[in-house]
Coordinates of C-alpha atoms in Angstrom, one line a residue:
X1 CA -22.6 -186.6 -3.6
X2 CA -26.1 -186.3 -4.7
X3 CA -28.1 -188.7 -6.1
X4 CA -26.7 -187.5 -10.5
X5 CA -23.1 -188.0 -9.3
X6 CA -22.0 -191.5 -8.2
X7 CA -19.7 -191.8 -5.7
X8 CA -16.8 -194.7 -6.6
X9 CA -17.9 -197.6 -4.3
X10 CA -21.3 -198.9 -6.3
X11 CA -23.6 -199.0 -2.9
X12 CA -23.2 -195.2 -3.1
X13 CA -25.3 -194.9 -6.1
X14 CA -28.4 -194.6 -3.9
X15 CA -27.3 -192.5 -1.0
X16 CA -23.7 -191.2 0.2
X17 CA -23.7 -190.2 4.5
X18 CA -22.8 -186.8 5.3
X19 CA -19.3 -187.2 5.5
X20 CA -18.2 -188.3 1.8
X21 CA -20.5 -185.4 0.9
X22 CA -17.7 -183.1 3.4
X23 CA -14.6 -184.1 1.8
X24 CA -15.9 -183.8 -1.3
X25 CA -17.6 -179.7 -0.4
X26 CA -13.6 -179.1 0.9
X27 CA -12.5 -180.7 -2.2
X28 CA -14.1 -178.3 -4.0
X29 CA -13.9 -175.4 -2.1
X30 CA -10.1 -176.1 -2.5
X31 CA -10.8 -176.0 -6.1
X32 CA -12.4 -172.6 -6.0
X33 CA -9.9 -171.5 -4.0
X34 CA -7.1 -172.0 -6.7
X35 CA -8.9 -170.8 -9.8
X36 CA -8.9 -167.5 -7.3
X37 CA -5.1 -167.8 -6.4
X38 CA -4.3 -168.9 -10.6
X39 CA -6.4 -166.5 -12.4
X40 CA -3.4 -164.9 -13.7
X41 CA -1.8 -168.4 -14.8
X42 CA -2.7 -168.7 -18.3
X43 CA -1.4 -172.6 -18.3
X44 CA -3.6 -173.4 -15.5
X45 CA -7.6 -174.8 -16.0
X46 CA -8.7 -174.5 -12.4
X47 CA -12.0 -175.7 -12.5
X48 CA -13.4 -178.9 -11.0
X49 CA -15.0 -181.6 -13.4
X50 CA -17.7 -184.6 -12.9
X51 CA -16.6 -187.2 -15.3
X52 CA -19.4 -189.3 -17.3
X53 CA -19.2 -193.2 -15.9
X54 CA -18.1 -194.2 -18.9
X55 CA -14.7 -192.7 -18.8
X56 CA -11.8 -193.7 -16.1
X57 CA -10.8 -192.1 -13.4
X58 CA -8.1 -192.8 -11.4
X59 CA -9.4 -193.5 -8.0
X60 CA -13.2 -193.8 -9.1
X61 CA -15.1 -196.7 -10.2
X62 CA -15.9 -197.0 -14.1
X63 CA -19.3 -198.6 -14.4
X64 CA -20.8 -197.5 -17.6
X65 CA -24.4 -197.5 -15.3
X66 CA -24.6 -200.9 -16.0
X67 CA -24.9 -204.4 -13.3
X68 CA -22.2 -206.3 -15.5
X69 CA -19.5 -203.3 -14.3
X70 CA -20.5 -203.1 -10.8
X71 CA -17.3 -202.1 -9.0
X72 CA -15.6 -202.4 -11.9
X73 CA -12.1 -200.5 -11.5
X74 CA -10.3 -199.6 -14.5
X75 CA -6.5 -200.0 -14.1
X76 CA -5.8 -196.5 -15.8
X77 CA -6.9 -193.4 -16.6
X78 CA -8.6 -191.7 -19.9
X79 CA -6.5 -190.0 -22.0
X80 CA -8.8 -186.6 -21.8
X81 CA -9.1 -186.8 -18.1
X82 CA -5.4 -187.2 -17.7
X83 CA -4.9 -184.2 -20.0
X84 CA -7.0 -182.3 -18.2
X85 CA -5.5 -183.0 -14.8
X86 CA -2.3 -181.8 -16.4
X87 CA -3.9 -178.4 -16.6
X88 CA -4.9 -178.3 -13.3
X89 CA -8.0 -179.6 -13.2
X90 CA -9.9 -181.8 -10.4
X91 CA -12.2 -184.6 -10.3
X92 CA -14.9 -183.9 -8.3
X93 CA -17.2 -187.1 -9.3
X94 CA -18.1 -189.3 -11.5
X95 CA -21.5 -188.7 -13.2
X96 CA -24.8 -190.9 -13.6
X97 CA -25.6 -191.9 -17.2
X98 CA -28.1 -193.9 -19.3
X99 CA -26.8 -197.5 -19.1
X100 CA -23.9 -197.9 -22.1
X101 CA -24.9 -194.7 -23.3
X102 CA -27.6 -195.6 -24.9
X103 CA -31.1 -194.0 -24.1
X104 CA -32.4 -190.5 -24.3
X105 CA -33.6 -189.6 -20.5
X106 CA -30.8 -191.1 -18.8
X107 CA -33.2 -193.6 -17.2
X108 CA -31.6 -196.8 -18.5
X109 CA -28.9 -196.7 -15.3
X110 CA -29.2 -199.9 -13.6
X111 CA -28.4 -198.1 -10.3
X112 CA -30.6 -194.8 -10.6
X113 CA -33.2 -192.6 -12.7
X114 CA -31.5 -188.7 -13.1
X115 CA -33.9 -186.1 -12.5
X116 CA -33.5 -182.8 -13.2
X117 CA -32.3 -180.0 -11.4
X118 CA -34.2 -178.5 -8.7
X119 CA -37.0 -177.1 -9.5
X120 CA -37.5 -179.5 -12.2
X121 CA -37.1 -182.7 -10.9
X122 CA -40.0 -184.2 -12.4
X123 CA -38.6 -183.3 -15.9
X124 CA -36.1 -185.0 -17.9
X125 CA -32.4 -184.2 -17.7
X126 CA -31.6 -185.5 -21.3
X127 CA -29.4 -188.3 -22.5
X128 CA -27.8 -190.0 -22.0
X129 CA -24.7 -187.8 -20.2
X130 CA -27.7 -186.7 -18.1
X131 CA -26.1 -186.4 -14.9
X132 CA -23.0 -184.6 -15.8
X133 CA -25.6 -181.8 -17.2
X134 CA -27.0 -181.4 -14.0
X135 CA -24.1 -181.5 -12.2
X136 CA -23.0 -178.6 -14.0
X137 CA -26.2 -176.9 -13.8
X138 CA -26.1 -177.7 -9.8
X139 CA -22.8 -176.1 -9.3
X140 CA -21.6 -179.1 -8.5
X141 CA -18.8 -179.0 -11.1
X142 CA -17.7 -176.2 -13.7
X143 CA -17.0 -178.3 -16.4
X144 CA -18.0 -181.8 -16.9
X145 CA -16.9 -184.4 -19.7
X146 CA -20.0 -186.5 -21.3
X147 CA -20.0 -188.7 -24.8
X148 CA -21.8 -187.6 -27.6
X149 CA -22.8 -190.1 -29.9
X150 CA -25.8 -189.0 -31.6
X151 CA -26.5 -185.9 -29.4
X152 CA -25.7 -187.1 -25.6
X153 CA -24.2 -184.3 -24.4
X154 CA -25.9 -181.7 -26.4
X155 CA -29.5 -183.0 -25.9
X156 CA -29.1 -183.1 -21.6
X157 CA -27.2 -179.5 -22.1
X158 CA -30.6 -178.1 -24.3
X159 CA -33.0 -179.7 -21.3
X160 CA -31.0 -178.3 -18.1
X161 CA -29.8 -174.9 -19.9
X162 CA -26.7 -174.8 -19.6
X163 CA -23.8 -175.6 -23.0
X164 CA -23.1 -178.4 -24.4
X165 CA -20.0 -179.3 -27.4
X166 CA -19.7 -181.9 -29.2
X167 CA -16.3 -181.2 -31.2
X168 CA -15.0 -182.5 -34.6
X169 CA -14.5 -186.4 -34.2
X170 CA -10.9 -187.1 -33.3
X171 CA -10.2 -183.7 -32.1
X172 CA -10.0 -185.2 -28.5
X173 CA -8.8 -188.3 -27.1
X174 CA -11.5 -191.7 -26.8
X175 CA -8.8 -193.7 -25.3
X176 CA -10.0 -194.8 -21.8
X177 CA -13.6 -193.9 -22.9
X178 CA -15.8 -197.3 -22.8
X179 CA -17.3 -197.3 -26.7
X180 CA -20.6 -197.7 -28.0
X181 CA -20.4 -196.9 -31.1
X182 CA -16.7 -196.1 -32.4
X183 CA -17.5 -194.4 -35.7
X184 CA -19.7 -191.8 -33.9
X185 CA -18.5 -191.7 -30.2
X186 CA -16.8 -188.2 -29.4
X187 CA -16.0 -186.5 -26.0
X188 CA -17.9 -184.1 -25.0
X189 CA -17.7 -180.8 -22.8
X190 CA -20.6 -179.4 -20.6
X191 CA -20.4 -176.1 -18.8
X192 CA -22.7 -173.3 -17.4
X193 CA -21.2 -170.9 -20.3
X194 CA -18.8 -171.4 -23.7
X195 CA -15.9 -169.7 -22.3
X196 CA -14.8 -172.8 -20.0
X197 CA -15.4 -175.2 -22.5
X198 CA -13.4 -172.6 -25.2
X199 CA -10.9 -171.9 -22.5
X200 CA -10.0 -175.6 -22.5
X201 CA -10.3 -176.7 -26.2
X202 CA -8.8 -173.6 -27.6
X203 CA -6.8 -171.8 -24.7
X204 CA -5.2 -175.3 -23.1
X205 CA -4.4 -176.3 -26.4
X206 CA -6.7 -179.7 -26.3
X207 CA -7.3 -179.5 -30.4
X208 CA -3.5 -179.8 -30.8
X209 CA -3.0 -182.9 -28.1
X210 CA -2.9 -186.5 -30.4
X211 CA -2.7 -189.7 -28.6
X212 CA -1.0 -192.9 -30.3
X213 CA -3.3 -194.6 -28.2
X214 CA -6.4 -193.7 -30.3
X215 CA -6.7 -194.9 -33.6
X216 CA -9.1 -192.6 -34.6
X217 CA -7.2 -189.9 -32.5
X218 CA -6.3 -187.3 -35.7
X219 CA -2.9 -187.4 -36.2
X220 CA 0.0 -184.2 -35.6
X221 CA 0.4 -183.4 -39.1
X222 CA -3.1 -183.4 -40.4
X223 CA -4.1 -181.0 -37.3
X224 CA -1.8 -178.7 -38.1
X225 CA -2.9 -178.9 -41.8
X226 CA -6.6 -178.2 -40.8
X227 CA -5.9 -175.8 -38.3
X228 CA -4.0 -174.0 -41.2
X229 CA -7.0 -173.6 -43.2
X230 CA -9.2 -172.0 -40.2
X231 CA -9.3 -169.3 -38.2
X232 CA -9.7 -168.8 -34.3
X233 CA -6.9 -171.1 -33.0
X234 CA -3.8 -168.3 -32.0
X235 CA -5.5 -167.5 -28.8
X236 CA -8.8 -168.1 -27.4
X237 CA -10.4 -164.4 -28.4
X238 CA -14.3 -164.6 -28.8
X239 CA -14.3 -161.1 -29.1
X240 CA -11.7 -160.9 -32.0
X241 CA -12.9 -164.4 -33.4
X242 CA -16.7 -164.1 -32.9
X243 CA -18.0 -161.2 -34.2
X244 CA -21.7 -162.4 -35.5
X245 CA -21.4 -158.8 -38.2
X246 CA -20.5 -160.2 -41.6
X247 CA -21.6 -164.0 -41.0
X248 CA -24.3 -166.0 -43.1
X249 CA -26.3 -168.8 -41.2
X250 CA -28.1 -171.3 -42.7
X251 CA -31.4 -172.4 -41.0
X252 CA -32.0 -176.2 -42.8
X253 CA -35.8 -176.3 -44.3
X254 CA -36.2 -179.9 -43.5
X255 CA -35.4 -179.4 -39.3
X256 CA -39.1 -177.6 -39.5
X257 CA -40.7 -180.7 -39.0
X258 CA -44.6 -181.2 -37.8
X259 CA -43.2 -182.7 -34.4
X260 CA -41.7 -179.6 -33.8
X261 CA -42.7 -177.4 -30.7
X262 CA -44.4 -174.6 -31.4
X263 CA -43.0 -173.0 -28.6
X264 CA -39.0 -173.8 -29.3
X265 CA -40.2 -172.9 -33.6
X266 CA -40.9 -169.3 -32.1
X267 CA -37.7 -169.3 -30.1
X268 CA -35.5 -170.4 -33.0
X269 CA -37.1 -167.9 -34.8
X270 CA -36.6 -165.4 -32.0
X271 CA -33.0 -166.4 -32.4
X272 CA -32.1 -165.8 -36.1
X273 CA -33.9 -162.3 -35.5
X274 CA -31.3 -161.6 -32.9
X275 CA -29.0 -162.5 -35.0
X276 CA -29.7 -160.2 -37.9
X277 CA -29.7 -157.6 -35.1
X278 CA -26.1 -158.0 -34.6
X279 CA -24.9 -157.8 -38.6
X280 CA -25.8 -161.5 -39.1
X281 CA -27.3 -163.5 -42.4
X282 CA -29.7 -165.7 -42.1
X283 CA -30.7 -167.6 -45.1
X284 CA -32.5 -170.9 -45.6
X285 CA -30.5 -173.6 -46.4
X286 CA -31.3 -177.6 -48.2
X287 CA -30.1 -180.6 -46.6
X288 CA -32.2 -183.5 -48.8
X289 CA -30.6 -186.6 -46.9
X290 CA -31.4 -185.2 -43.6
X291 CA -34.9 -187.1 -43.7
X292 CA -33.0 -190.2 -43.6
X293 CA -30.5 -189.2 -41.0
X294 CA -32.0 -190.9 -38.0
X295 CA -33.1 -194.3 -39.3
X296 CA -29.1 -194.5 -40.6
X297 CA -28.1 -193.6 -37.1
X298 CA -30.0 -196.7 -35.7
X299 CA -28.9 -198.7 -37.9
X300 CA -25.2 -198.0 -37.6
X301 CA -25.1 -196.9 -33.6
X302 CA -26.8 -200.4 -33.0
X303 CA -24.4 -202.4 -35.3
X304 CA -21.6 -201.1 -34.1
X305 CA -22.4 -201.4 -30.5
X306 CA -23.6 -205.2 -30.7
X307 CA -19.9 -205.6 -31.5
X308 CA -18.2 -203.7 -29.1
X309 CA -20.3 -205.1 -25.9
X310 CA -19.7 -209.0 -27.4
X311 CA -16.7 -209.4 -25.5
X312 CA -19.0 -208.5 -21.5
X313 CA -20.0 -212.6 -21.0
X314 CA -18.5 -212.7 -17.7
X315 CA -15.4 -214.5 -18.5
X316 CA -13.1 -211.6 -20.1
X317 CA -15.2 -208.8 -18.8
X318 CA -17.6 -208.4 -16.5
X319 CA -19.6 -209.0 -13.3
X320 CA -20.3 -213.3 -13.7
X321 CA -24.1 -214.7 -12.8
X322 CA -23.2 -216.7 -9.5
X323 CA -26.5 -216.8 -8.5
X324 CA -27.5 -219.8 -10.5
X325 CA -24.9 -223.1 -10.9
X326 CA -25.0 -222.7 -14.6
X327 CA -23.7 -219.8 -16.2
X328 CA -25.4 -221.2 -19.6
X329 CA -28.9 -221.4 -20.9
X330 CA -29.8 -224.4 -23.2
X331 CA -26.4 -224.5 -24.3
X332 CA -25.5 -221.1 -25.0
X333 CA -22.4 -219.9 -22.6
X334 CA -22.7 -217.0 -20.5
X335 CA -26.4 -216.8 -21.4
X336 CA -27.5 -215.8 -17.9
X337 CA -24.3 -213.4 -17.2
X338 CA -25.8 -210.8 -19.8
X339 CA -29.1 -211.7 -19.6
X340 CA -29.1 -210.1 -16.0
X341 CA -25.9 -208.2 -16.8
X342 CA -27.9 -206.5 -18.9
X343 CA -30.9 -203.2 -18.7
X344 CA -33.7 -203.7 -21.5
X345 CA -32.7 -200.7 -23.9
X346 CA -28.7 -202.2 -24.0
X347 CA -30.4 -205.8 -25.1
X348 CA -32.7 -204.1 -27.5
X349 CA -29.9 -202.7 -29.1
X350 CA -27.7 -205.4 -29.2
X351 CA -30.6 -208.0 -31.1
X352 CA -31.1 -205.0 -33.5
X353 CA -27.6 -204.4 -34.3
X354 CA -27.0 -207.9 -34.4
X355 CA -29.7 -208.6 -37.0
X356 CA -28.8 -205.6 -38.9
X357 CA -25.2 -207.2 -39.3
X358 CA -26.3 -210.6 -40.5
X359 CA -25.6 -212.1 -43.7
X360 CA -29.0 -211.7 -44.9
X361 CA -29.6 -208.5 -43.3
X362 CA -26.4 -206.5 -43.7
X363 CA -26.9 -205.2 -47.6
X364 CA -30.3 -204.0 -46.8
X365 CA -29.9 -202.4 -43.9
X366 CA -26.1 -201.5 -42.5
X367 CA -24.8 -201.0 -46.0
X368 CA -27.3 -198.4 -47.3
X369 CA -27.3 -196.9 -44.0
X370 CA -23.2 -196.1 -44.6
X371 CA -24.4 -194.8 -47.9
X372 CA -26.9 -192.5 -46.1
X373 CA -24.3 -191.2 -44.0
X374 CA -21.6 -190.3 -47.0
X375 CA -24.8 -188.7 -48.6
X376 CA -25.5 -186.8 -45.3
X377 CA -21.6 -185.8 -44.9
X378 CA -22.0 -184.5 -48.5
X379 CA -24.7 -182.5 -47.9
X380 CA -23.0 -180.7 -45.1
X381 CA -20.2 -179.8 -47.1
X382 CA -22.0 -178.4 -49.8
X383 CA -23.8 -175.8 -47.8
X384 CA -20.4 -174.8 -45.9
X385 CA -18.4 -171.8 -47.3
X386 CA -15.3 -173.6 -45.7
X387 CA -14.5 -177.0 -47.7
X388 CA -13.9 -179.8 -45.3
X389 CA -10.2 -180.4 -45.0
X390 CA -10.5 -184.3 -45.0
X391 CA -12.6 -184.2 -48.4
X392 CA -12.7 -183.3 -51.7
X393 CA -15.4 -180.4 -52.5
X394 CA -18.3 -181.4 -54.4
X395 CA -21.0 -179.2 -56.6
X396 CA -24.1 -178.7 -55.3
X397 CA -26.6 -181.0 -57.3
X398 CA -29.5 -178.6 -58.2
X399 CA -31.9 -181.1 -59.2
X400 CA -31.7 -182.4 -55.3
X401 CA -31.9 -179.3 -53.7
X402 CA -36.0 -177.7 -52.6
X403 CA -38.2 -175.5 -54.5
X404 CA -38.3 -173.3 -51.5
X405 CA -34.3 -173.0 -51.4
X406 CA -33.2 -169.8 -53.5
X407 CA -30.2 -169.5 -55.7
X408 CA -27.6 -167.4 -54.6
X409 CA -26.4 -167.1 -58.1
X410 CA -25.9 -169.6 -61.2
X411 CA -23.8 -171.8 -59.3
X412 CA -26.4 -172.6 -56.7
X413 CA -27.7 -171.5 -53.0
X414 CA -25.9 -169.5 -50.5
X415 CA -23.4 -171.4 -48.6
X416 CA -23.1 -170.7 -44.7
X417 CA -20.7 -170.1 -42.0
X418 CA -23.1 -172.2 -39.7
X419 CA -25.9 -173.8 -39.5
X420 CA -28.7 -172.6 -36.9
X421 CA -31.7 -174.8 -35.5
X422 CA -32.7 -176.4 -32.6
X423 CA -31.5 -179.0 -30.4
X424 CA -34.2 -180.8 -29.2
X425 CA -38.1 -181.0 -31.2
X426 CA -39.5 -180.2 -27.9
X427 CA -39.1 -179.1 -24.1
X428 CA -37.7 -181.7 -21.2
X429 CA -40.5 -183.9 -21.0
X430 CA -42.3 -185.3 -17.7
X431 CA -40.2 -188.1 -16.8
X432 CA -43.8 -189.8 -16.0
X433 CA -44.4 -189.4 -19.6
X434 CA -41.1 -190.5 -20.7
X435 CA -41.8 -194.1 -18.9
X436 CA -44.8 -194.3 -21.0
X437 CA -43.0 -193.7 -24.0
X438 CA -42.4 -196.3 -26.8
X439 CA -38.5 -196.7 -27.9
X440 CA -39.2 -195.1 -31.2
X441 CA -40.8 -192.2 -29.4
X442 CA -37.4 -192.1 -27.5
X443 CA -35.3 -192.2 -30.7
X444 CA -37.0 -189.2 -32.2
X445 CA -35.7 -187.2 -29.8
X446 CA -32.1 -187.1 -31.5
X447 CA -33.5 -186.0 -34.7
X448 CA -31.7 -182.6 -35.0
X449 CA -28.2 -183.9 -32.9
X450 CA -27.9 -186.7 -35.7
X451 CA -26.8 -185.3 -38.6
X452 CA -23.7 -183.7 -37.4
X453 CA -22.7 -186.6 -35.2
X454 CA -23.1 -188.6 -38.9
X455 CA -20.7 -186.1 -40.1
X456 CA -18.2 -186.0 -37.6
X457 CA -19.0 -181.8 -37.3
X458 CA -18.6 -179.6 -34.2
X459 CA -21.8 -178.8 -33.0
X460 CA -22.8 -176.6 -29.8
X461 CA -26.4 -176.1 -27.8
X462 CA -26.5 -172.8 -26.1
X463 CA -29.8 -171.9 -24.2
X464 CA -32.1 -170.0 -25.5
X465 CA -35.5 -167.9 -24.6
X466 CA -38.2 -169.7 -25.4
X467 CA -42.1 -167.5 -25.2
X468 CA -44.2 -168.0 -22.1
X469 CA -47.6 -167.6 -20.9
X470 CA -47.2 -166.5 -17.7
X471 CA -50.4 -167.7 -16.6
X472 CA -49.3 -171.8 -17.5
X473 CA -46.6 -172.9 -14.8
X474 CA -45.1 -175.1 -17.0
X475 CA -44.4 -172.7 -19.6
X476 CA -42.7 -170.1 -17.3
X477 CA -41.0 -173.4 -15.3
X478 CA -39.6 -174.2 -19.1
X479 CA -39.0 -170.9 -20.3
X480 CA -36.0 -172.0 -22.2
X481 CA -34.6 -174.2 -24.7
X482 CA -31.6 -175.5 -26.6
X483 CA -30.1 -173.2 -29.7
X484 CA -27.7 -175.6 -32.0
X485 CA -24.9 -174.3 -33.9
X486 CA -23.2 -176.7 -36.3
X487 CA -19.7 -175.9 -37.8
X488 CA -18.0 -177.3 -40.3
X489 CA -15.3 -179.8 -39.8
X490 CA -11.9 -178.7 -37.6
X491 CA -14.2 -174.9 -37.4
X492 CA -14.4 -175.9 -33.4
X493 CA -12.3 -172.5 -32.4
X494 CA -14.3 -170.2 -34.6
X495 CA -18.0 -171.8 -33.6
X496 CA -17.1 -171.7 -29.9
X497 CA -16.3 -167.9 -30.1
X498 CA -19.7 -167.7 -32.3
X499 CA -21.3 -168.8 -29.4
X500 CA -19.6 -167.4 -26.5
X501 CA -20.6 -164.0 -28.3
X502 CA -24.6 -165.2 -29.1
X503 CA -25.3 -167.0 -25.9
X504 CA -26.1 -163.6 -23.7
X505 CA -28.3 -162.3 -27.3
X506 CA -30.4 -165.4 -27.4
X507 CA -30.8 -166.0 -23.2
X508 CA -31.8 -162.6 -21.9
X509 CA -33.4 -164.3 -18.4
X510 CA -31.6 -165.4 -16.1
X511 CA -31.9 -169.4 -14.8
X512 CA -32.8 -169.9 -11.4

């Protein structure tokens, strides 16, 4: 396949010859062909998906975009792409990434930089499940599973235009998913519109599917206790279940930040207008903790990684350093294994997460960062008109909340269905610029995808119009931008119809 969809054997991730790239056109013709001849079959998802590399797949490398997995074959298959196989889908590829997960642009592959689509190619695709965005937004796949652990799937879904969910954590399977951060990791879905993506998660029955095999997998009982408490789950309806008329959004005062684009502030705005067109509420909303959101996220995301990538030194896992006749470097085993096993941003994160763990570091740093978290969770809940089913509800503190936030009544501000802001601060950056970029730059990118990946919450991007002066050609290349909508916890079936309804409101044009 093209040069955002690796092919299994690891040479391929630089070219595949012209017949590979055949087979895999029939393969997905034949696809086509029987979402034609199923259409009626209401237990069938005929649709072919590009798997991020850091998920197994029968039959397809598993390489996490990383030189210490080269050819790495995983000897089974992730629970989620087995499930979905079960419904009738297909793999078509497996998708490039940022190396580990862990980058912005997806340009921390060891194997390859992802571009955008065409068109855009000089822009960035998002990370880091960058090149199952584009091979959605290529038509190279109609649904494509990414990770989303602090906005990975929704931030490459905001820069290609096209959707991108990140569901309530363990609502689907991570089993067979290589981890970066276990606390925050959650499978994602990409697709050019919500109604696959619903169509799978609500249709298929996915929210309902526990696996033993995931600890963090929610079990039988408690789903059926929160889907109990929610509405949206009998049948996959967005007509029935996402009528905008009646429903209060919350747009968070502390998300209008001075980094904000001007441009994606006016389409945001453009946005909640729309909404209040169709019946809907829009109110401003307080969440105080959000300000620390992101330097708790790298804090945590870094910690927990450092742990999780310990056991790649060549020996149990991993590609060995045979170059040299020593493995070790002044003593220390497997020193050159992950030295060159290695990219820069995957080390960077390791050091950091391992100082933040440290006996001298730990209280200062990875223990009030898990306070920041329970305070960001907290403030979530408060502004939600559903209580979360996993929690106990908790007043609103009204010495906490802004001057600029108005009571609803004595008891406090209005609570929300959802919550309504952007997903990324700005456009898809020039990937010359990104390369330029320092890694704190980088890491202000996720400052809006955060919070809810803190929380565990469902949250969506949807495209939306952004304004253009047609006489800049950057502005009418990047006429559009990413619309978030956060839910509250287990409110996946109910914010996915939300959105299937909004989507053709907020994106009038049509993408080339």
């Amino acid at each position: 396949m093209s040069t955002y969809v690796r092919h299994s054997q690891i040479r391929a991730a630089h070219r595949v010859i012209s017949m590979q790239w055949r087979a895999h056109y029939i393969q997905r013709r034949s696809i086509r062909q029987a979402a034609i001849e199923s259409d009626s079959d209401s237990n069938v998802l005929s649709v072919g998906i590009a798997v991020k590399d850091n998920i197994a797949a029968t039959g397809w490398t598993t390489t996490c975009a990383s030189n210490i997995l080269a050819g790495n074959r995983t000897p089974f298959e992730a629970t989620i792409v087995k499930q979905l196989r079960q419904r009738g889908a297909g793999i078509t590829g497996k998708a490039g990434m940022d190396e580990f997960g862990m980058g912005t642009h997806s340009t921390t592959s060891a194997f390859e930089h992802i571009h955008n689509v065409r068109g855009l190619e000089k822009y960035s695709a998002g990370g880091s499940s960058g090149g199952s965005a584009v091979a959605v937004r290529e038509g190279e796949a109609g649904l494509a599973l990414g990770t989303d652990t602090g906005g990975s799937v929704r931030m490459p879904a905001a820069y290609t235009g096209i959707v991108g969910f990140k569901p309530s954590y363990g609502m689907l399977s991570r089993w067979g998913v290589v981890p970066y951060a276990n606390s925050l990791d959650t499978v994602g879905l990409l697709a050019q519109t919500v109604r696959p993506i619903g169509t799978a998660i609500v249709g298929r029955g996915l929210y309902l599917e526990h696996d033993h095999n995931d600890p963090t997998s929610l079990p039988a009982s408690v789903r059926q206790r929160c889907t109990a408490q929610r509405r949206g789950y009998e049948s996959w309806n967005p007509a029935k279940n996402g009528a905008i008329q009646g429903l209060t959004f919350g747009v968070p005062i502390e998300y209008n930040i001075e980094e904000l684009d001007p441009r994606v502030r006016q389409g945001w705005l453009m946005a909640a207008e729309k909404i209040e067109e169709l019946g809907g509420r829009v109110v401003p909303v307080s969440l105080p903790s959000t300000k620390n959101a992101l330097s708790a996220y790298y804090v945590i995301a870094p910690a927990e990684a450092a742990s999780n990538l310990s056991k790649y030194d060549g020996i149990r896992y991993g590609q060995q350093n045979t170059k040299q006749s020593s493995d070790s470097f002044e003593g220390i085993l497997y020193a050159k294994t992950r030295e060159t096993g290695f990219g820069n941003e995957v080390k960077r994160r390791i050091l950091l997460g391992s100082y933040t763990l440290s006996s001298e570091a730990m209280d200062n740093y990875f223990i009030q960062a898990q306070k920041v978290r329970r305070l960001v969770k907290r403030d979530f809940d408060r502004v939600f008109k559903l209580s979360n089913p996993l929690e106990d509800e908790q007043p609103f503190n009204l010495s906490e909340m802004e001057d600029t936030v108005q009571l609803e009544n004595k008891w406090g501000p209005p609570q929300v269905d959802f919550l309504l802001c952007p997903t990324a601060p700005t456009t898809p950056p020039l990937l010359e610029d990104v390369m330029k970029q320092t890694p704190l730059d980088s890491y202000m990118n996720d400052v809006f995808t955060v919070p809810a990946s803190l929380a565990g919450l469902p949250a969506i991007s949807i495209p939306m119009d952004l304004p253009v002066d047609h006489t800049k050609e950057e502005e009418r290349l990047l006429s559009f931008g990413g619309l978030q909508l956060i839910g509250q916890y287990w409110d996946d079936a109910r914010l996915l119809s939300v959105a299937d309804v909004l989507s053709p409101h907020v994106l009038q044009q049509k993408l080339l």
